[in-house]
Short mmCIF file of C-alpha atoms and ligand atoms in Angstrom, two decimals:
data_model
loop_
_atom_site.label_atom_id
_atom_site.label_comp_id
_atom_site.label_asym_id
_atom_site.label_seq_id
_atom_site.Cartn_x
_atom_site.Cartn_y
_atom_site.Cartn_z
CA UNK G 1 13.59 25.48 16.97
CA UNK G 2 12.27 24.16 20.25
CA UNK G 3 12.23 20.36 19.92
CA UNK G 4 9.13 20.05 22.11
CA UNK G 5 7.25 21.96 19.41
CA UNK G 6 8.46 19.72 16.64
CA UNK G 7 5.93 17.74 14.61
CA UNK G 8 7.16 14.24 13.85
CA UNK G 9 6.42 12.63 10.49
CA UNK G 10 4.94 9.68 12.38
CA UNK G 11 3.87 9.16 15.99
CA UNK G 12 3.98 5.50 16.97
CA UNK G 13 4.12 6.20 20.70
CA UNK G 14 0.81 7.95 21.49
CA UNK G 15 -1.59 5.27 20.16
CA UNK G 16 0.21 2.59 22.18
CA UNK G 17 0.34 4.66 25.34
CA UNK G 18 -3.41 5.24 25.05
CA UNK G 19 -4.00 1.48 24.80
CA UNK G 20 -1.19 0.39 27.12
CA UNK G 21 -3.34 -1.41 29.71
CA UNK G 22 -5.14 -3.49 27.09
CA UNK G 23 -1.97 -4.25 25.13
CA UNK G 24 -0.11 -5.29 28.27
CA UNK G 25 -2.95 -7.63 29.18
CA UNK G 26 -2.57 -9.36 25.80
CA UNK G 27 1.14 -9.80 26.46
CA UNK G 28 0.47 -11.28 29.92
CA UNK G 29 -2.13 -13.64 28.50
CA UNK G 30 0.32 -14.92 25.90
CA UNK G 31 3.05 -15.40 28.53
CA UNK G 32 0.76 -17.22 30.91
CA UNK G 33 -0.67 -19.61 28.31
CA UNK G 34 2.52 -19.96 26.22
CA UNK G 35 0.30 -19.78 23.12
CA UNK G 36 3.04 -18.25 21.02
CA UNK G 37 2.30 -19.66 17.57
CA UNK G 38 -1.22 -20.09 16.19
CA UNK G 39 -4.13 -20.67 18.53
CA UNK G 40 -7.32 -18.75 19.25
CA UNK G 41 -5.86 -15.22 19.05
CA UNK G 42 -4.75 -15.77 15.45
CA UNK G 43 -8.07 -17.33 14.46
CA UNK G 44 -10.09 -14.59 16.14
CA UNK G 45 -8.05 -11.87 14.50
CA UNK G 46 -8.45 -13.56 11.12
CA UNK G 47 -12.23 -13.64 11.53
CA UNK G 48 -12.38 -10.03 12.67
CA UNK G 49 -10.10 -8.69 9.93
CA UNK G 50 -12.01 -10.64 7.25
CA UNK G 51 -15.20 -9.01 8.55
CA UNK G 52 -13.53 -5.59 8.46
CA UNK G 53 -12.54 -6.13 4.81
CA UNK G 54 -15.90 -7.63 3.74
CA UNK G 55 -14.23 -10.89 2.74
CA UNK G 56 -14.97 -14.50 3.65
CA UNK G 57 -11.42 -15.40 4.65
CA UNK G 58 -8.29 -13.90 6.14
CA UNK G 59 -5.03 -15.77 6.67
CA UNK G 60 -2.53 -14.18 9.04
CA UNK G 61 1.12 -14.32 7.90
CA UNK G 62 4.51 -12.97 8.93
CA UNK G 63 4.56 -9.73 6.91
CA UNK G 64 3.01 -7.89 3.98
CA UNK G 65 5.75 -9.25 1.74
CA UNK G 66 4.88 -12.82 2.80
CA UNK G 67 1.22 -12.03 2.17
CA UNK G 68 1.88 -10.87 -1.37
CA UNK G 69 4.26 -13.74 -2.18
CA UNK G 70 1.88 -16.38 -0.78
CA UNK G 71 -1.14 -14.82 -2.51
CA UNK G 72 0.64 -14.88 -5.89
CA UNK G 73 1.79 -18.47 -5.36
CA UNK G 74 -1.67 -19.64 -4.28
CA UNK G 75 -3.27 -17.79 -7.19
CA UNK G 76 -1.22 -19.95 -9.55
CA UNK G 77 1.62 -17.66 -10.63
CA UNK G 78 4.27 -19.94 -12.05
CA UNK G 79 7.98 -19.94 -12.62
CA UNK G 80 8.59 -17.99 -15.80
CA UNK G 81 5.41 -15.86 -15.81
CA UNK G 82 5.35 -12.10 -16.16
CA UNK G 83 3.38 -10.08 -13.61
CA UNK G 84 2.45 -6.44 -14.23
CA UNK G 85 2.64 -3.71 -11.59
CA UNK G 86 3.73 -0.08 -11.19
CA UNK G 87 7.16 1.51 -10.72
CA UNK G 88 5.87 3.79 -7.95
CA UNK G 89 5.61 1.38 -5.03
CA UNK G 90 7.66 -0.08 -2.21
CA UNK G 91 10.07 -2.74 -3.51
CA UNK G 92 8.22 -5.48 -1.58
CA UNK G 93 5.63 -5.47 -4.39
CA UNK G 94 8.18 -6.60 -6.98
CA UNK G 95 10.22 -8.72 -4.54
CA UNK G 96 7.12 -10.82 -3.94
CA UNK G 97 6.62 -11.21 -7.69
CA UNK G 98 10.17 -12.45 -8.26
CA UNK G 99 10.11 -14.64 -5.15
CA UNK G 100 7.00 -16.31 -6.55
CA UNK G 101 9.17 -17.18 -9.57
CA UNK G 102 7.80 -14.56 -11.96
CA UNK G 103 9.34 -11.48 -13.53
CA UNK G 104 7.92 -8.04 -12.71
CA UNK G 105 6.99 -5.80 -15.63
CA UNK G 106 5.84 -2.24 -15.23
CA UNK G 107 3.11 0.04 -16.53
CA UNK G 108 2.95 3.74 -15.79
CA UNK G 109 0.83 5.50 -13.19
CA UNK G 110 -1.91 8.13 -13.32
CA UNK G 111 -0.53 11.59 -12.68
CA UNK G 112 -3.39 12.61 -10.39
CA UNK G 113 -3.81 9.55 -8.18
CA UNK G 114 -0.29 8.03 -8.48
CA UNK G 115 -1.97 4.64 -8.93
CA UNK G 116 -1.83 2.34 -11.94
CA UNK G 117 -3.26 3.97 -15.05
CA UNK G 118 -5.81 1.53 -16.56
CA UNK G 119 -5.32 3.10 -20.02
CA UNK G 120 -1.57 2.41 -19.82
CA UNK G 121 -2.28 -1.14 -18.67
CA UNK G 122 -4.57 -1.75 -21.64
CA UNK G 123 -2.15 -0.10 -24.06
CA UNK G 124 0.74 -2.22 -22.78
CA UNK G 125 -1.20 -5.47 -23.19
CA UNK G 126 -2.54 -4.53 -26.61
CA UNK G 127 0.54 -2.94 -28.19
CA UNK G 128 3.55 -4.41 -26.36
CA UNK G 129 2.30 -7.98 -26.05
CA UNK G 130 1.20 -10.61 -28.56
CA UNK G 131 -1.89 -12.75 -28.29
CA UNK G 132 -1.33 -16.40 -27.41
CA UNK G 133 -4.11 -17.88 -29.56
CA UNK G 134 -4.19 -21.14 -27.63
CA UNK G 135 -4.91 -19.63 -24.22
CA UNK G 136 -6.17 -16.12 -25.05
CA UNK G 137 -3.46 -14.74 -22.79
CA UNK G 138 -0.84 -12.16 -23.71
CA UNK G 139 2.87 -12.78 -24.27
CA UNK G 140 5.17 -9.91 -23.41
CA UNK G 141 7.54 -8.85 -26.20
CA UNK G 142 9.81 -7.37 -23.54
CA UNK G 143 10.39 -10.69 -21.76
CA UNK G 144 8.90 -13.30 -24.09
CA UNK G 145 6.88 -14.54 -21.13
CA UNK G 146 3.20 -15.17 -20.57
CA UNK G 147 1.59 -12.26 -18.70
CA UNK G 148 -0.54 -14.00 -16.10
CA UNK G 149 -1.32 -11.42 -13.41
CA UNK G 150 -1.53 -7.78 -12.46
CA UNK G 151 -0.82 -6.37 -8.99
CA UNK G 152 -2.61 -3.05 -8.55
CA UNK G 153 -1.08 -1.20 -5.58
CA UNK G 154 -3.58 0.93 -3.62
CA UNK G 155 -0.94 3.52 -2.88
CA UNK G 156 -1.04 6.12 -0.10
CA UNK G 157 -4.40 4.69 1.11
CA UNK G 158 -6.43 5.20 -2.06
CA UNK G 159 -7.73 2.33 -4.14
CA UNK G 160 -6.93 1.84 -7.81
CA UNK G 161 -9.69 2.10 -10.42
CA UNK G 162 -10.68 -1.51 -9.89
CA UNK G 163 -13.70 -1.55 -12.26
CA UNK G 164 -11.45 -0.64 -15.18
CA UNK G 165 -8.70 -3.02 -14.08
CA UNK G 166 -11.18 -5.85 -13.57
CA UNK G 167 -12.54 -5.37 -17.07
CA UNK G 168 -9.05 -5.41 -18.65
CA UNK G 169 -8.04 -8.39 -16.53
CA UNK G 170 -11.09 -10.33 -17.65
CA UNK G 171 -10.43 -9.58 -21.30
CA UNK G 172 -6.80 -10.61 -21.12
CA UNK G 173 -7.16 -13.43 -18.60
CA UNK G 174 -5.09 -11.79 -15.89
CA UNK G 175 -5.24 -12.81 -12.24
CA UNK G 176 -5.73 -9.76 -10.01
CA UNK G 177 -3.90 -9.73 -6.67
CA UNK G 178 -4.30 -6.46 -4.75
CA UNK G 179 -1.39 -4.91 -2.88
CA UNK G 180 -3.52 -3.46 -0.06
CA UNK G 181 -0.55 -2.92 2.24
CA UNK G 182 -1.32 0.82 2.50
CA UNK G 183 -5.09 0.65 2.22
CA UNK G 184 -6.75 -0.99 5.27
CA UNK G 185 -10.39 0.12 5.04
CA UNK G 186 -10.11 2.11 1.79
CA UNK G 187 -13.15 1.97 -0.50
CA UNK G 188 -14.30 2.76 -4.01
CA UNK G 189 -17.73 2.83 -5.54
CA UNK G 190 -18.08 0.16 -8.18
CA UNK G 191 -20.30 1.60 -10.92
CA UNK G 192 -20.39 -1.85 -12.47
CA UNK G 193 -21.92 -3.49 -9.37
CA UNK G 194 -23.48 -0.31 -7.93
CA UNK G 195 -21.91 -0.86 -4.51
CA UNK G 196 -19.04 0.44 -2.35
CA UNK G 197 -16.19 -2.09 -2.19
CA UNK G 198 -13.35 -2.40 0.26
CA UNK G 199 -9.67 -2.83 -0.43
CA UNK G 200 -8.84 -6.50 -0.17
CA UNK G 201 -12.23 -7.71 -1.40
CA UNK G 202 -11.90 -7.13 -5.14
CA UNK G 203 -9.06 -9.32 -6.47
CA UNK G 204 -8.80 -13.10 -6.16
CA UNK G 205 -6.67 -12.30 -3.11
CA UNK G 206 -5.13 -9.27 -1.45
CA UNK G 207 -2.06 -8.62 0.69
CA UNK G 208 -2.08 -6.48 3.83
CA UNK G 209 0.91 -5.39 5.88
CA UNK G 210 0.74 -4.64 9.60
CA UNK G 211 4.20 -3.11 9.70
CA UNK G 212 4.11 -0.67 12.67
CA UNK G 213 3.67 2.49 10.59
CA UNK G 214 0.72 1.21 8.53
CA UNK G 215 -2.87 2.33 9.30
CA UNK G 216 -3.23 -0.90 11.28
CA UNK G 217 0.20 -1.71 12.66
CA UNK G 218 1.44 -4.56 14.83
CA UNK G 219 4.14 -4.13 17.49
CA UNK G 220 6.57 -5.92 15.18
CA UNK G 221 6.21 -7.69 11.82
CA UNK G 222 2.86 -9.03 10.63
CA UNK G 223 0.67 -9.33 7.55
CA UNK G 224 -2.42 -11.05 6.16
CA UNK G 225 -4.04 -12.26 2.97
CA UNK G 226 -7.75 -11.72 2.41
CA UNK G 227 -9.79 -13.68 -0.12
CA UNK G 228 -13.31 -14.90 -0.85
CA UNK G 229 -11.97 -18.14 -2.29
CA UNK G 230 -11.92 -21.04 0.16
CA UNK G 231 -9.38 -23.04 -1.88
CA UNK G 232 -7.06 -20.05 -1.98
CA UNK G 233 -7.33 -19.57 1.80
CA UNK G 234 -6.54 -23.24 2.34
CA UNK G 235 -3.51 -23.09 0.02
CA UNK G 236 -2.14 -20.00 1.80
CA UNK G 237 -2.58 -21.65 5.21
CA UNK G 238 -0.42 -24.48 3.93
CA UNK G 239 2.21 -22.28 2.31
CA UNK G 240 2.64 -20.21 5.50
CA UNK G 241 3.17 -23.38 7.55
CA UNK G 242 5.83 -25.41 5.71
CA UNK G 243 3.35 -26.82 3.23
CA UNK G 244 1.56 -28.90 5.83
CA UNK G 245 -2.12 -29.19 6.74
CA UNK G 246 -1.25 -31.88 9.28
CA UNK G 247 1.94 -31.69 11.37
CA UNK G 248 4.94 -33.30 9.58
CA UNK G 249 2.87 -34.30 6.52
CA UNK G 250 4.18 -31.86 3.89
CA UNK G 251 2.24 -31.72 0.62
CA UNK G 252 4.46 -28.98 -0.80
CA UNK G 253 7.66 -27.19 0.22
CA UNK G 254 6.33 -24.07 1.92
CA UNK G 255 7.64 -21.34 4.18
CA UNK G 256 7.84 -20.35 7.80
CA UNK G 257 5.47 -17.41 7.35
CA UNK G 258 3.02 -17.55 10.23
CA UNK G 259 1.48 -14.70 12.20
CA UNK G 260 2.64 -14.62 15.86
CA UNK G 261 -0.16 -15.10 18.39
CA UNK G 262 1.22 -12.10 20.32
CA UNK G 263 0.94 -9.85 17.27
CA UNK G 264 -2.54 -11.22 16.50
CA UNK G 265 -3.66 -10.38 20.04
CA UNK G 266 -2.21 -6.87 19.86
CA UNK G 267 -3.77 -6.36 16.40
CA UNK G 268 -7.19 -7.39 17.75
CA UNK G 269 -7.02 -4.56 20.29
CA UNK G 270 -5.95 -2.02 17.68
CA UNK G 271 -8.42 -3.23 15.02
CA UNK G 272 -11.28 -2.03 17.23
CA UNK G 273 -9.98 1.52 16.73
CA UNK G 274 -9.12 1.32 13.04
CA UNK G 275 -12.38 2.73 11.64
CA UNK G 276 -12.15 5.69 14.02
CA UNK G 277 -8.45 6.25 13.26
CA UNK G 278 -9.14 6.14 9.51
CA UNK G 279 -11.92 8.68 10.06
CA UNK G 280 -9.47 10.94 11.91
CA UNK G 281 -6.98 10.61 9.02
CA UNK G 282 -9.70 11.69 6.60
CA UNK G 283 -10.46 14.71 8.78
CA UNK G 284 -6.74 15.56 8.88
CA UNK G 285 -6.60 15.31 5.07
CA UNK G 286 -9.63 17.58 4.74
CA UNK G 287 -8.02 20.13 7.08
CA UNK G 288 -4.72 20.06 5.14
CA UNK G 289 -6.83 20.59 2.01
CA UNK G 290 -8.39 23.74 3.49
CA UNK G 291 -5.15 25.06 4.99
CA UNK G 292 -3.18 24.55 1.76
CA UNK G 293 -5.91 25.52 -0.72
CA UNK G 294 -4.52 29.04 -1.20
CA UNK G 295 -1.16 27.55 -2.28
CA UNK G 296 -2.65 25.36 -4.99
CA UNK G 297 -0.88 27.45 -7.66
CA UNK G 298 2.44 26.36 -6.17
CA UNK G 299 1.95 22.90 -4.78
CA UNK G 300 -0.07 19.94 -6.01
CA UNK G 301 -2.41 18.47 -3.40
CA UNK G 302 -3.72 14.88 -3.29
CA UNK G 303 -6.71 14.18 -5.53
CA UNK G 304 -9.56 12.04 -4.19
CA UNK G 305 -12.16 11.46 -6.91
CA UNK G 306 -15.73 11.31 -5.56
CA UNK G 307 -16.05 7.55 -6.10
CA UNK G 308 -13.04 6.89 -3.84
CA UNK G 309 -12.65 6.98 -0.07
CA UNK G 310 -8.98 7.12 0.77
CA UNK G 311 -7.75 6.17 4.24
CA UNK G 312 -4.76 8.52 3.81
CA UNK G 313 -1.98 6.20 4.83
CA UNK G 314 0.13 9.06 3.52
CA UNK G 315 -0.66 12.66 2.62
CA UNK G 316 1.51 13.39 -0.39
CA UNK G 317 1.99 16.81 -1.96
CA UNK G 318 4.18 17.86 -4.89
CA UNK G 319 6.52 20.79 -5.41
CA UNK G 320 9.19 21.39 -8.04
CA UNK G 321 11.79 22.23 -5.35
CA UNK G 322 10.99 19.26 -3.15
CA UNK G 323 14.46 19.12 -1.57
CA UNK G 324 14.27 22.81 -0.64
CA UNK G 325 10.83 22.41 0.86
CA UNK G 326 11.85 19.35 2.84
CA UNK G 327 14.92 21.16 4.23
CA UNK G 328 12.82 24.20 5.18
CA UNK G 329 10.22 22.04 6.94
CA UNK G 330 12.93 20.12 8.73
CA UNK G 331 14.48 23.40 9.97
CA UNK G 332 11.02 24.31 11.31
CA UNK G 333 10.79 20.97 13.15
CA UNK G 334 8.36 19.36 10.71
CA UNK G 335 9.18 15.76 9.84
CA UNK G 336 8.50 14.60 6.28
CA UNK G 337 9.38 11.58 4.13
CA UNK G 338 9.51 10.55 0.47
CA UNK G 339 7.47 7.64 -0.91
CA UNK G 340 9.38 6.82 -3.05
CA UNK G 341 12.48 8.68 -4.26
CA UNK G 342 13.51 6.19 -6.98
CA UNK G 343 10.98 4.39 -9.19
CA UNK G 344 11.44 0.62 -9.02
CA UNK G 345 12.50 0.20 -12.67
CA UNK G 346 15.51 2.48 -11.99
CA UNK G 347 16.62 0.72 -8.80
CA UNK G 348 20.02 -0.94 -8.88
CA UNK G 349 18.36 -4.22 -7.89
CA UNK G 350 16.48 -4.23 -11.21
CA UNK G 351 19.24 -3.28 -13.62
CA UNK G 352 18.95 -6.76 -15.05
CA UNK G 353 15.36 -6.13 -16.21
CA UNK G 354 16.64 -3.83 -18.94
CA UNK G 355 14.60 -0.70 -18.23
CA UNK G 356 15.94 2.79 -18.91
CA UNK G 357 15.27 6.30 -17.79
CA UNK G 358 12.36 7.63 -19.84
CA UNK G 359 10.45 4.33 -19.90
CA UNK G 360 7.80 5.51 -17.42
CA UNK G 361 7.59 9.28 -17.79
CA UNK G 362 4.79 9.89 -15.26
CA UNK G 363 6.37 7.86 -12.45
CA UNK G 364 9.73 9.47 -13.23
CA UNK G 365 8.35 13.01 -13.28
CA UNK G 366 6.56 12.74 -9.93
CA UNK G 367 9.34 10.92 -8.04
CA UNK G 368 11.54 14.03 -7.58
CA UNK G 369 8.56 16.20 -6.53
CA UNK G 370 6.58 14.12 -4.03
CA UNK G 371 6.72 14.83 -0.31
CA UNK G 372 4.77 13.06 2.44
CA UNK G 373 3.57 15.35 5.25
CA UNK G 374 2.88 14.27 8.86
CA UNK G 375 -0.31 12.17 8.81
CA UNK G 376 -1.74 10.08 11.66
CA UNK G 377 -4.91 9.84 13.74
CA UNK G 378 -3.31 11.68 16.69
CA UNK G 379 -2.20 14.68 14.61
CA UNK G 380 -3.64 17.88 16.11
CA UNK G 381 -5.23 20.76 14.14
CA UNK G 382 -2.72 23.17 15.69
CA UNK G 383 0.14 21.01 14.44
CA UNK G 384 -1.36 20.94 10.96
CA UNK G 385 -1.62 24.74 11.04
CA UNK G 386 2.10 24.91 11.85
CA UNK G 387 2.89 22.55 8.97
CA UNK G 388 0.80 24.65 6.57
CA UNK G 389 2.44 27.85 7.87
CA UNK G 390 5.92 26.44 7.25
CA UNK G 391 4.96 25.37 3.72
CA UNK G 392 3.46 28.76 3.01
CA UNK G 393 6.63 30.51 4.27
CA UNK G 394 8.74 28.36 1.99
CA UNK G 395 6.58 29.04 -1.06
CA UNK G 396 6.69 32.80 -0.28
CA UNK G 397 10.50 32.93 0.22
CA UNK G 398 10.99 31.03 -2.98
CA UNK G 399 8.68 33.33 -4.93
CA UNK G 400 10.60 36.37 -3.63
CA UNK G 401 13.92 34.72 -4.53
CA UNK G 402 12.68 34.02 -8.06
CA UNK G 403 11.50 37.63 -8.51
CA UNK G 404 14.87 38.96 -7.23
CA UNK G 405 16.87 36.70 -9.54
CA UNK G 406 14.68 37.72 -12.49
CA UNK G 407 15.43 41.40 -11.74
CA UNK G 408 19.16 40.85 -11.25
C1 LIG F 501 4.58 -1.99 3.54
C2 LIG F 501 4.34 -2.42 2.15
C3 LIG F 501 4.61 -3.73 1.70
C4 LIG F 501 5.34 -4.76 2.53
O1 LIG F 501 4.88 -5.00 3.77
P1 LIG F 501 5.87 -5.58 4.91
O2 LIG F 501 4.94 -5.91 6.02
O3 LIG F 501 6.83 -4.51 5.25
O4 LIG F 501 6.53 -6.79 4.35
C5 LIG F 501 4.26 -4.07 0.41
N1 LIG F 501 3.70 -3.17 -0.43
C6 LIG F 501 3.46 -1.91 -0.06
C7 LIG F 501 2.84 -0.97 -1.03
C8 LIG F 501 3.78 -1.48 1.23
O5 LIG F 501 3.57 -0.21 1.58
#
């Protein structure tokens, strides 16, 4: 295979080369003013990203993990609480929960969208938890702890069913903090409020990551919390800055979790292109859909219900011989990745939580089959045709091999 024809899983070079002059100017500006921490670039980015997300406030922080941890802390998650989320996510989701002092508990995902299944969430609260008559909250039988929050993860760029989750959360007095780290600009149509809503604007607060490979990526580490709650925004500003509102007057013990002015400046340049890039990703997803439609007997394609607008952070397909397909694509120069190979409840880090294989059958059944194809705004139709061709070849070879072995 000629390397120059290879199709990388991710292309982080092209978008920055295209914007090099503007990005370099930001860097020069920061050097010449020595505005390294805080300052106008951070504040301007916060205003612009809040506007992008349809929220009143945005607080820039050091990473998506910081964003989630600070959002949970500011939302009032306390030492000893239980917080519900899904096993099919990046470990930062549960790290933030434990770092906020709580224990993560899982509910299973929906087999079509790979996001939290609202029916499983309700069932867990109503059959695996007892009612605390004093507060109206639920107490988990698994941990004996008060279940105070749920973290829906808008995975792969598609939002969770937030109407259903909001309703359950209200009934059971759960705080909703969105993990929007993969969903910058994603939307769903709220039937309840008869309006399209954006990721980051639905929960009491939401966490975004600007890790370089995300739909909006910094040139290093960065993240943000969005919220409509002024008190919450104020609390997060304090937590990110050593618990101080005024220098050296510390109301609480906080963190060093600020957003660099350099990253904020670079993000401002890239944010202007985000809507267009997300549009390109949606076009790429539609093209994959057409190119792979004839293989739908053999592979499972992403499902985007009509009331959702995914921003396709990832384009994830499923096949029973995932390892074989990945090896074949790799031999053809097509880069792929797996998000994620091991569900969180089965990770070594969480042995202490007492989960076993079989606890979350849907998450466990999809984990060995999922494969993320190349997906980015700069992906070319010709490249997508090559990817589809390689997948089709693999499916065909495998079918022939199965027929031969059946005859033998
Ligand atoms: C990337 C990501 C995070 C963490 O973001 P960082 O900026 O890497 O700390 C959290 N949750 C999900 C779902 C992510 O994809």
